[in-house]
Coordinates of C-alpha atoms in Angstrom, one line a residue:
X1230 CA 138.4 218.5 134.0
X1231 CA 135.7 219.2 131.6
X1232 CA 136.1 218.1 127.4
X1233 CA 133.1 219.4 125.5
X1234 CA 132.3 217.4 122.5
X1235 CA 130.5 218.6 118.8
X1236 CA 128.9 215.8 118.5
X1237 CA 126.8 216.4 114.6
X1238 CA 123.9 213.4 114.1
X1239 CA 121.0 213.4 111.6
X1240 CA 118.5 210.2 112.8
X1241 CA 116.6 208.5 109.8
X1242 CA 113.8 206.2 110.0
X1243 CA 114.7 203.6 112.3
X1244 CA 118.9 203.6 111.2
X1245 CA 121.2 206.1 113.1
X1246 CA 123.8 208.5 111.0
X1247 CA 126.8 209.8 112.9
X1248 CA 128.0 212.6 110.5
X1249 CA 131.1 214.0 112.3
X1250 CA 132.6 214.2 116.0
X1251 CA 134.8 217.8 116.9
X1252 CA 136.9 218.3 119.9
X1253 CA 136.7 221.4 120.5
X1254 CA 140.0 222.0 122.9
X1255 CA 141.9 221.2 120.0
X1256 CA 139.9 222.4 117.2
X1257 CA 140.2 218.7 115.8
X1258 CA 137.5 217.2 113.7
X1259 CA 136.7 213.4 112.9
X1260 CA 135.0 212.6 109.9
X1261 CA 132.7 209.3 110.2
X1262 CA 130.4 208.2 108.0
X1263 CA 128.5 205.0 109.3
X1264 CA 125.5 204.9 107.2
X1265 CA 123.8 201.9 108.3
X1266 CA 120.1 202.2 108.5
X1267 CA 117.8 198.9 108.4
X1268 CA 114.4 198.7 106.5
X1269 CA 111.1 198.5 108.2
X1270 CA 111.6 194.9 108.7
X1271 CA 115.4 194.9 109.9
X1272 CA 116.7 192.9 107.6
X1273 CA 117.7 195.4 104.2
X1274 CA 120.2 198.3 104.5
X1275 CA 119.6 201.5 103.0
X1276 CA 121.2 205.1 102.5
X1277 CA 119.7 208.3 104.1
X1278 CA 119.3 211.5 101.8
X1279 CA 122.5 213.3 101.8
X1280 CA 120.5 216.4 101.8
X1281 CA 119.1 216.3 105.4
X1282 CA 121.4 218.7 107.3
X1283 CA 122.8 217.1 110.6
X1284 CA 121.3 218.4 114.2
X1285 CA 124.0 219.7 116.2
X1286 CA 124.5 219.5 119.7
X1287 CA 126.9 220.2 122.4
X1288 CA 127.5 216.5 124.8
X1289 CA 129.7 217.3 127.9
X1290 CA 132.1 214.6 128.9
X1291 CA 133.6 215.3 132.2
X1292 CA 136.2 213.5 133.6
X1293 CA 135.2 210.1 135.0
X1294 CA 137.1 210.3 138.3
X1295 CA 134.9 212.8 139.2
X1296 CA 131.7 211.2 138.1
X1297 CA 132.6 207.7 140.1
X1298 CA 136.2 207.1 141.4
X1299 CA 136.0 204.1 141.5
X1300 CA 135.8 203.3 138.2
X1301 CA 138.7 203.6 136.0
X1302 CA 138.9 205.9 132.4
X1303 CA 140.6 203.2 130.4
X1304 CA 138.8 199.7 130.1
X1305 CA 141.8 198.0 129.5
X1306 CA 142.9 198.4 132.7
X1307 CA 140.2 195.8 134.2
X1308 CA 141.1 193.0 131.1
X1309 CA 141.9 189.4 132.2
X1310 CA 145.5 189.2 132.6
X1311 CA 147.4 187.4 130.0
X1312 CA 151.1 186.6 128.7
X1313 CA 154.2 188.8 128.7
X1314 CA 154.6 188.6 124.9
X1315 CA 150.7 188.6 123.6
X1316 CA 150.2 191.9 126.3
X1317 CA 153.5 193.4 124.8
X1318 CA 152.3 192.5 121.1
X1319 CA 149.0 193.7 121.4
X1320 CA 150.5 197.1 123.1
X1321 CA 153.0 197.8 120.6
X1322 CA 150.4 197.4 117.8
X1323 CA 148.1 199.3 120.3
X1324 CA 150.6 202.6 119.9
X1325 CA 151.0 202.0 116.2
X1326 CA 147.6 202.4 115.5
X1327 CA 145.4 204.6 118.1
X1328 CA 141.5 204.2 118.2
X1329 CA 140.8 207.4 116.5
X1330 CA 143.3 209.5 115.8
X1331 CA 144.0 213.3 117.4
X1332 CA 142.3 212.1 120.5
X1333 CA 143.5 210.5 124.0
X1334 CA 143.1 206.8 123.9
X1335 CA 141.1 206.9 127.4
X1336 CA 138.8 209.8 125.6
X1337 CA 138.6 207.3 122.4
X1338 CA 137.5 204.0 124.6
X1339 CA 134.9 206.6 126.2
X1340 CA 133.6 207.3 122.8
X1341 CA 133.5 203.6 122.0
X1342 CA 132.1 202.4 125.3
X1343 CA 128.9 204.9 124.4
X1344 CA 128.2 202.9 121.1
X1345 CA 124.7 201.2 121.7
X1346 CA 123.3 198.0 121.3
X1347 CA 124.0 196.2 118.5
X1348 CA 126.2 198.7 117.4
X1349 CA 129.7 197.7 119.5
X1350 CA 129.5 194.7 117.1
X1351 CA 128.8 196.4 113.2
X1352 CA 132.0 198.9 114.0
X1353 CA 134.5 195.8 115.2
X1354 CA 135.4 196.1 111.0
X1355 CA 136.1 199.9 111.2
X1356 CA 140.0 198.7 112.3
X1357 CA 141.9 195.6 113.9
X1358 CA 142.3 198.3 116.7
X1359 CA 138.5 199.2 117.5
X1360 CA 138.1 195.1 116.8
X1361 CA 140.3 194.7 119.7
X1362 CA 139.5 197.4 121.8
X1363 CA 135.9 196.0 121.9
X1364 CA 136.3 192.2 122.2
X1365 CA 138.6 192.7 125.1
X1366 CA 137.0 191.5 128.3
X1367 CA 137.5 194.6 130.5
X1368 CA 134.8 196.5 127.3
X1369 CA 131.8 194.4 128.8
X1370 CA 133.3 195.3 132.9
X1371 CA 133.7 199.0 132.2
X1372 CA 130.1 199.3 130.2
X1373 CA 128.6 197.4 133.8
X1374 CA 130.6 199.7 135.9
X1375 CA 129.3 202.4 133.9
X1376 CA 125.7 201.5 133.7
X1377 CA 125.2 201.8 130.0
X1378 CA 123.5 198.7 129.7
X1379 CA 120.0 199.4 128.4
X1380 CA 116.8 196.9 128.4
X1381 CA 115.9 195.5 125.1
X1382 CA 113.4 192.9 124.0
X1383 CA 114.9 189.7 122.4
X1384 CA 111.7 188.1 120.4
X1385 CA 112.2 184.2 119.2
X1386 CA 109.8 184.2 116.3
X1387 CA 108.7 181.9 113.5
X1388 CA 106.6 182.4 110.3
X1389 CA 103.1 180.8 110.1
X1390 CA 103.3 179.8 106.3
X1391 CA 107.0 178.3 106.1
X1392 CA 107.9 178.1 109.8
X1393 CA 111.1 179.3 109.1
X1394 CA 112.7 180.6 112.8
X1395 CA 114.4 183.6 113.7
X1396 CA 115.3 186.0 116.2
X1397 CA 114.3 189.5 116.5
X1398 CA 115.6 192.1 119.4
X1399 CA 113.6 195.4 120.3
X1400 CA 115.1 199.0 121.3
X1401 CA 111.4 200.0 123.2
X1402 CA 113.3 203.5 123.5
X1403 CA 113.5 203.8 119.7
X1404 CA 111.4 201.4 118.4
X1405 CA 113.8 200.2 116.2
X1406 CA 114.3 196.5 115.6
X1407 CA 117.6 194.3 114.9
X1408 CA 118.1 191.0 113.7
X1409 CA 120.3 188.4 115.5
X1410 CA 122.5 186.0 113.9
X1411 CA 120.7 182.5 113.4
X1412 CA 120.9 180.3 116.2
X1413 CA 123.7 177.0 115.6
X1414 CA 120.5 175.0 114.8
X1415 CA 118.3 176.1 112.2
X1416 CA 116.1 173.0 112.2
X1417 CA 114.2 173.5 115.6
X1418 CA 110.0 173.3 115.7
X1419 CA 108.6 176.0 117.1
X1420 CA 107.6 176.5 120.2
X1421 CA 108.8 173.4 120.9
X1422 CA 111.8 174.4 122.5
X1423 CA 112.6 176.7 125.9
X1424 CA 113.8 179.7 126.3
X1425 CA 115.2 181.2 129.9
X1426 CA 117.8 184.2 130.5
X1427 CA 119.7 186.3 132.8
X1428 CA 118.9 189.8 131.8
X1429 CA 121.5 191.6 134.0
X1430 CA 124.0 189.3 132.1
X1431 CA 122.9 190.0 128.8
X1432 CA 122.8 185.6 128.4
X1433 CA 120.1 184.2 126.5
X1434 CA 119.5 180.7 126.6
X1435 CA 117.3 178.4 124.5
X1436 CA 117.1 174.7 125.7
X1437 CA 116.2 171.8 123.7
X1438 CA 113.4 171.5 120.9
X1439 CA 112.2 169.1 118.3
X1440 CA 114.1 168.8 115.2
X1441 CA 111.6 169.4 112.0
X1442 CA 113.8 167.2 109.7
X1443 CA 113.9 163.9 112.1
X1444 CA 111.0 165.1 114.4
X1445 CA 113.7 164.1 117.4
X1446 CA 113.6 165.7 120.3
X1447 CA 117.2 167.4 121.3
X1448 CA 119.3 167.9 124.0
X1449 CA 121.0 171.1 123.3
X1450 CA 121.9 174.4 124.6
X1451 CA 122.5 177.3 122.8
X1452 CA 123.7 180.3 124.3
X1453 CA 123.5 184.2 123.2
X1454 CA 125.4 187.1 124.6
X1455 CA 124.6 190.6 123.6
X1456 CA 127.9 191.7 124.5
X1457 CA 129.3 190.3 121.1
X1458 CA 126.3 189.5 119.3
X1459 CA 126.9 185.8 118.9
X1460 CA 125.5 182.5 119.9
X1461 CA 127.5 179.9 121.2
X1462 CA 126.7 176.0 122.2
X1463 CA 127.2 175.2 125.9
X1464 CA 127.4 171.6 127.0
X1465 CA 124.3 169.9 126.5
X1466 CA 121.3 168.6 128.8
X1467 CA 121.8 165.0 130.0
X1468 CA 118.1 164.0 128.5
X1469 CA 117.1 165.1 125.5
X1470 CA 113.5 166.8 125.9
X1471 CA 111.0 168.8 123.9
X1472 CA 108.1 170.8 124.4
X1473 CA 109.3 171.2 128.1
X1474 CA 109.6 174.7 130.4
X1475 CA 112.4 176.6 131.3
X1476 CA 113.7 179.2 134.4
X1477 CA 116.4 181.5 135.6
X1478 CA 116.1 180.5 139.3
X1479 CA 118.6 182.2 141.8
X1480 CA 121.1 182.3 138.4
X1481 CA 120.9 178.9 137.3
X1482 CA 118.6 177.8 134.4
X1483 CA 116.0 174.9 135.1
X1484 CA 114.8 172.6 132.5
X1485 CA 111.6 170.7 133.5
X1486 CA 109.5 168.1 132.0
X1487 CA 108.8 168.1 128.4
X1488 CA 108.6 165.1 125.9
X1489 CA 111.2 162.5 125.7
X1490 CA 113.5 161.4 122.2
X1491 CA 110.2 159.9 120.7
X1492 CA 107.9 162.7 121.4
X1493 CA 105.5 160.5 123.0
X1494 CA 106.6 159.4 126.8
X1495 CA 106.1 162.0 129.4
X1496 CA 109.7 163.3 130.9
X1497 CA 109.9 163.7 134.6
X1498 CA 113.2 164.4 134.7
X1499 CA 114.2 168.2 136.2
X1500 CA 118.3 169.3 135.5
X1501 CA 119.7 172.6 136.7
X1502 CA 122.1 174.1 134.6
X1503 CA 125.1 176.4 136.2
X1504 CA 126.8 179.0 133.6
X1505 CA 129.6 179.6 136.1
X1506 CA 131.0 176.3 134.8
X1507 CA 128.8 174.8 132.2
X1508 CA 127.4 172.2 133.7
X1509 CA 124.1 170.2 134.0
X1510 CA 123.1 168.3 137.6
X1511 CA 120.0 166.4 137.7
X1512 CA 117.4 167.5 141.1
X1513 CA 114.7 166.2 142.2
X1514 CA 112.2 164.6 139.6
X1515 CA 108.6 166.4 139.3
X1516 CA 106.0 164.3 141.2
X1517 CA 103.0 163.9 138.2
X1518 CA 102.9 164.3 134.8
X1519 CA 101.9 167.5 132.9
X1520 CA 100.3 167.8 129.2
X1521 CA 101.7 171.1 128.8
X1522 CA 104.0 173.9 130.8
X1523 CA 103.9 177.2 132.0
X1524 CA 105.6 178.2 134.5
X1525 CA 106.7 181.5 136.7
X1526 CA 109.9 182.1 139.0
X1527 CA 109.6 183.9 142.5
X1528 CA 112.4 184.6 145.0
X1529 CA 113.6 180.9 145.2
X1530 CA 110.9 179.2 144.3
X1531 CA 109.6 178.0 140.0
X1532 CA 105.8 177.5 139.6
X1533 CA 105.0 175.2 136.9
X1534 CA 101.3 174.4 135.8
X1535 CA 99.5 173.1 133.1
X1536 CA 96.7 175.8 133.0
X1537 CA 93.1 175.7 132.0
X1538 CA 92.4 173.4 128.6
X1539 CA 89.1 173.8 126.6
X1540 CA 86.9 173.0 127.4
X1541 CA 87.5 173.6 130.9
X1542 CA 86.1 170.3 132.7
X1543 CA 89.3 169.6 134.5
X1544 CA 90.8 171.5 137.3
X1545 CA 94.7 172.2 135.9
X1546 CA 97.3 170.5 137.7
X1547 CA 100.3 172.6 139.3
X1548 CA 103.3 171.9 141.4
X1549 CA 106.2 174.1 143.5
X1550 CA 109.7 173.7 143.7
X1551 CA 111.6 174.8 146.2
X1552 CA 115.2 175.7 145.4
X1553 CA 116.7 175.7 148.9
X1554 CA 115.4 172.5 150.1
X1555 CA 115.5 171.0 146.3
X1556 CA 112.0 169.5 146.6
X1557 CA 108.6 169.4 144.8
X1558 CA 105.3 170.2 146.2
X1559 CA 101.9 170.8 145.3
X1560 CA 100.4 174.0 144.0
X1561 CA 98.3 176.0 146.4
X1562 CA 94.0 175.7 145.1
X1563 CA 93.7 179.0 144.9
X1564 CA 96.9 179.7 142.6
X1565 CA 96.2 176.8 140.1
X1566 CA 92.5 177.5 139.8
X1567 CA 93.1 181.2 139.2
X1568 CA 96.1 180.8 136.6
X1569 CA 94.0 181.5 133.4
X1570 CA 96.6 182.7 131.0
X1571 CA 100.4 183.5 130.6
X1572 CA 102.5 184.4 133.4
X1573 CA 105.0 187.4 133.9
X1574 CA 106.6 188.2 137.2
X1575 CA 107.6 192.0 138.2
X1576 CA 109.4 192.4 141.9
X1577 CA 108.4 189.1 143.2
X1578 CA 104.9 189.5 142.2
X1579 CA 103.0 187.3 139.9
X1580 CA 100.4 188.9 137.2
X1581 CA 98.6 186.6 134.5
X1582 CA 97.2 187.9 131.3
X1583 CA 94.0 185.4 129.9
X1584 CA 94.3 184.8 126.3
X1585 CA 90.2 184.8 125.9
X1586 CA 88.0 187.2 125.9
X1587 CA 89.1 191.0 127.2
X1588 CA 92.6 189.2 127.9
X1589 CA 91.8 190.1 131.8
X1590 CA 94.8 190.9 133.6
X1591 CA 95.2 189.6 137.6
X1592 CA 97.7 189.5 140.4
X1593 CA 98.2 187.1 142.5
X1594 CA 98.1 187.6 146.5
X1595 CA 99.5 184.8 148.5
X1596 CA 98.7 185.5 152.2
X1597 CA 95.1 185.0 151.3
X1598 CA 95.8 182.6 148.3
X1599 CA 94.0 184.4 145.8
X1600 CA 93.7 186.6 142.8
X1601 CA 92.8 190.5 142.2
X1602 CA 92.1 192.0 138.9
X1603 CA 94.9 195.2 137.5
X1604 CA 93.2 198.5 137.7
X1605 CA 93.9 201.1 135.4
X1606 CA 94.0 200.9 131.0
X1607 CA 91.9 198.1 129.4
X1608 CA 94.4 195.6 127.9
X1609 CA 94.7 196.5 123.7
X1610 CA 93.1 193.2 122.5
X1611 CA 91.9 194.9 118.9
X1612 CA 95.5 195.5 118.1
X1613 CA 97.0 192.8 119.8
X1614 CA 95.8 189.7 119.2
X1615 CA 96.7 186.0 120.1
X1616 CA 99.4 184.0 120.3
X1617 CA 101.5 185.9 123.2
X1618 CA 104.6 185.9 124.5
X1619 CA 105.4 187.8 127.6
X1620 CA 108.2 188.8 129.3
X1621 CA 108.9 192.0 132.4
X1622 CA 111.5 194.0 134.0
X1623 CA 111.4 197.0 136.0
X1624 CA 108.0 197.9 136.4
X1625 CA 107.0 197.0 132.7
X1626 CA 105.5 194.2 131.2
X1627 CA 106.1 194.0 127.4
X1628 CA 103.2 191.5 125.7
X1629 CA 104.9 190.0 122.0
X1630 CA 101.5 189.3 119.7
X1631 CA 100.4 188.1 116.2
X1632 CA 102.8 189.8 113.4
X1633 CA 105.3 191.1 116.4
X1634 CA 103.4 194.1 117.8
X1635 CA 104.1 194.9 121.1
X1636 CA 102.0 196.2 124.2
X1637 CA 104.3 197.7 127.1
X1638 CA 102.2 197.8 130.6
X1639 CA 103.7 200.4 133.1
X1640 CA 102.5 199.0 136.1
X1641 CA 101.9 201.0 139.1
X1642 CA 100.1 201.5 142.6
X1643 CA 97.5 203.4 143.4
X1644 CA 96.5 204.7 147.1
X1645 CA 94.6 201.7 147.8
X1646 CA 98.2 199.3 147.3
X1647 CA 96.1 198.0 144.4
X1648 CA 97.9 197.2 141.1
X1649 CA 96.9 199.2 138.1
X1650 CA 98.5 199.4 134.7
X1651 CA 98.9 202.1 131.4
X1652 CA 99.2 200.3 128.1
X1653 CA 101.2 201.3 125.1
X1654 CA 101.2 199.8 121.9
X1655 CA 104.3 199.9 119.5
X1656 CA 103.3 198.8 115.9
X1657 CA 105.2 196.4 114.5
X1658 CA 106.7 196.5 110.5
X1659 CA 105.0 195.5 107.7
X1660 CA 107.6 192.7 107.0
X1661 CA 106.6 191.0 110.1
X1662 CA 103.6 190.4 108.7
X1663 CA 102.7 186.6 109.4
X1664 CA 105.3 186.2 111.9
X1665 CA 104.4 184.3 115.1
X1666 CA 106.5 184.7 118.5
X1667 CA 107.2 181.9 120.7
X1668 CA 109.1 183.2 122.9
X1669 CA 110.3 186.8 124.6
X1670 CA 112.6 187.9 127.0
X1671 CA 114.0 191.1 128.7
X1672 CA 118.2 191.4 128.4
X1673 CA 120.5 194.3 129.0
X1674 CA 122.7 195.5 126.2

């Protein structure tokens, strides 16, 4: 079975203007007029010219048993079960009021399923039937079965002059930006807290922090889901840390080190936090003291160092832990002494980018416990300039800087098996002028 679609569209700066949607087999036509654009900085709306005439194309939809079939039409079919008399409410309420009328419901949950990120949550208000339709459970299951999903970049920021904090997410397709709602806790110091995720999820988390009104340091957790656009607080860490580093190892979220409630005494302490059932369970303590915290996750295994200080008369210490056997041990000479910058990891291998100088880019090779500079582009240090923020996913390492412009890194192998990488820079607006980030990560939306 084949259903072709008119689908008219007229794209506007960065906002996107959905004019009209035609089925052709019956010769019915939809009128919708979402006319939400955002500003150069994300944060105003404004109207498009209604004299730019719509692009029209022709989008084939073809029947989903025949693309996969395994995976049903109808999203509602793979909810979580509930009661007899809330599933026989919500269905009679269901027929009174269809998704879009003229169409098939399984064609209209199709339609909806297709909405991009953030856009599945601005058209909940469009009817209490597209509000249901996509806060039911099965809506995030169908869109995974599906693979529409796409990578964006979520950007924890803060302004120099007022330190004001707030959240900033990235289409690198587009180049469009969104702003998220603000976190539970406005009051947080940055970058004193620590941010981790898991980006097939679509879960960001951001772990403790020092409050800027007491200067306490906190023991919360705060969760975001892109699937609904909201934060949430989970249940908290068991000591209350700041200034401390953070990891998605084998799906659980580690917290390490940091400062303690008075911001003075060294923490030591290491909890793992499970999402399956929102829980916190202390592991094995780190063995030393740090006076600062980067860290890296490979396979099983978190790297945390403290990296190179100026003026460089100390060697930085660095220590391993080891998920499967829950223990700490000490970081290999040639990996400490060569970590000279921020860390990103792409397909279990670990690249640093130096903040000084060219902002030299290396990878590091463990059989021979050493570290090989990246081939290919010189890194865009006249357009992006320090503080960074880094953060990869497949095969692309996206490099936050002063005022939120971004460099992408494709990186590839050459014939050698040497790593090399092509640089893109995406400007950022003007009204993130004097906006520092803190920190970035990759999530599917």
């Amino acid at each position: 079975m084949r259903l072709d679609f008119v689908v008219d569209k007229t794209l506007h700066g960065p906002g996107l203007f959905v004019r009209s949607l035609g089925w052709v087999g019956l010769g019915w036509v939809k009128k919708l007029d979402v006319r939400k654009n955002q500003s150069d900085g994300g944060v105003k709306l404004r109207q498009p010219p209604s004299a730019e005439v719509p692009a029209r194309r022709v989008v084939p939809i073809t029947s989903p048993a025949a693309q996969n079939p395994r995976v049903s039409m109808s999203f509602k079919k793979m909810a979580i079960p509930k009661s007899s008399s809330s599933s026989s409410n919500r269905d009679a309420e269901d027929k009174s009021q269809p998704l879009i009328p003229g169409l098939p419901e399984e064609i209209s949950e199709r339609c909806l399923l297709y909405l991009p990120y953030p856009y599945q949550a601005l058209v909940r208000s469009v009817s209490s039937s597209w509000n249901r339709a996509i806060t039911d459970p099965g809506f995030v299951v169908a869109r995974k079965s599906l693979s529409l999903s796409l990578p964006y970049l979520f950007v924890f920021a803060f302004q120099n002059s007022t330190d004001r904090i707030q959240w900033q997410a990235l289409d690198p397709r587009s180049g469009r930006w969104f702003v998220l709602p603000p976190m539970p806790c406005s009051k947080v110091v940055c970058p004193s807290c620590a941010c981790a995720s898991l980006p097939r999820q679509g879960k960001l988390f951001v772990l403790g922090g020092m409050r800027s009104d007491t200067g306490a340091a906190m023991q919360t957790t705060f969760v975001y889901r892109s699937s609904t656009n909201q934060w949430s607080e989970a249940s908290p860490m068991k000591t209350a840390r700041s200034y401390l580093t953070a990891g998605n190892v084998n799906g659980k979220i580690m917290a390490v080190g940091g400062c303690g409630a008075d911001g003075i005494e060294m923490v030591t302490a290491v909890e793992c936090y499970n999402p399956n059932n929102d829980t916190w369970t202390e592991v094995s303590k780190l063995r030393t003291e740090l006076s600062k915290y980067d860290s890296a996750v490979v396979g099983s295994s978190m790297y945390v160092t403290e990296g190179w200080t100026w003026p460089f008369m100390f060697s930085p210490r660095g220590t391993v832990y080891d998920a499967k056997t829950d223990r700490w041990h000490l970081m290999r000479a040639g990996l400490k002494e060569g970590w000279t910058g921020i860390s990103v990891v792409l397909d279990e291998t670990l690249f640093v980018i130096s903040e000084h100088g060219d902002c030299l880019m290396k990878w590091y090779i463990p059989d021979l416990d050493t570290w090989q500079c990246v081939g290919g582009d010189r890194f865009p240090c006249e357009t992006v300039r320090r503080p960074f923020a880094v953060s990869g996913l497949e095969g692309r390492i996206y490099v936050v800087a002063s005022n939120l412009n971004v460099a992408v890194g494709r990186i590839y192998q050459n014939q050698n098996g040497a790593f090399c990488v092509e640089w893109k820079v995406m400007g950022a607006p003007k009204a993130f002028k004097g906006l520092s980030p803190s920190s970035c990560q990759v999530l599917f939306a």
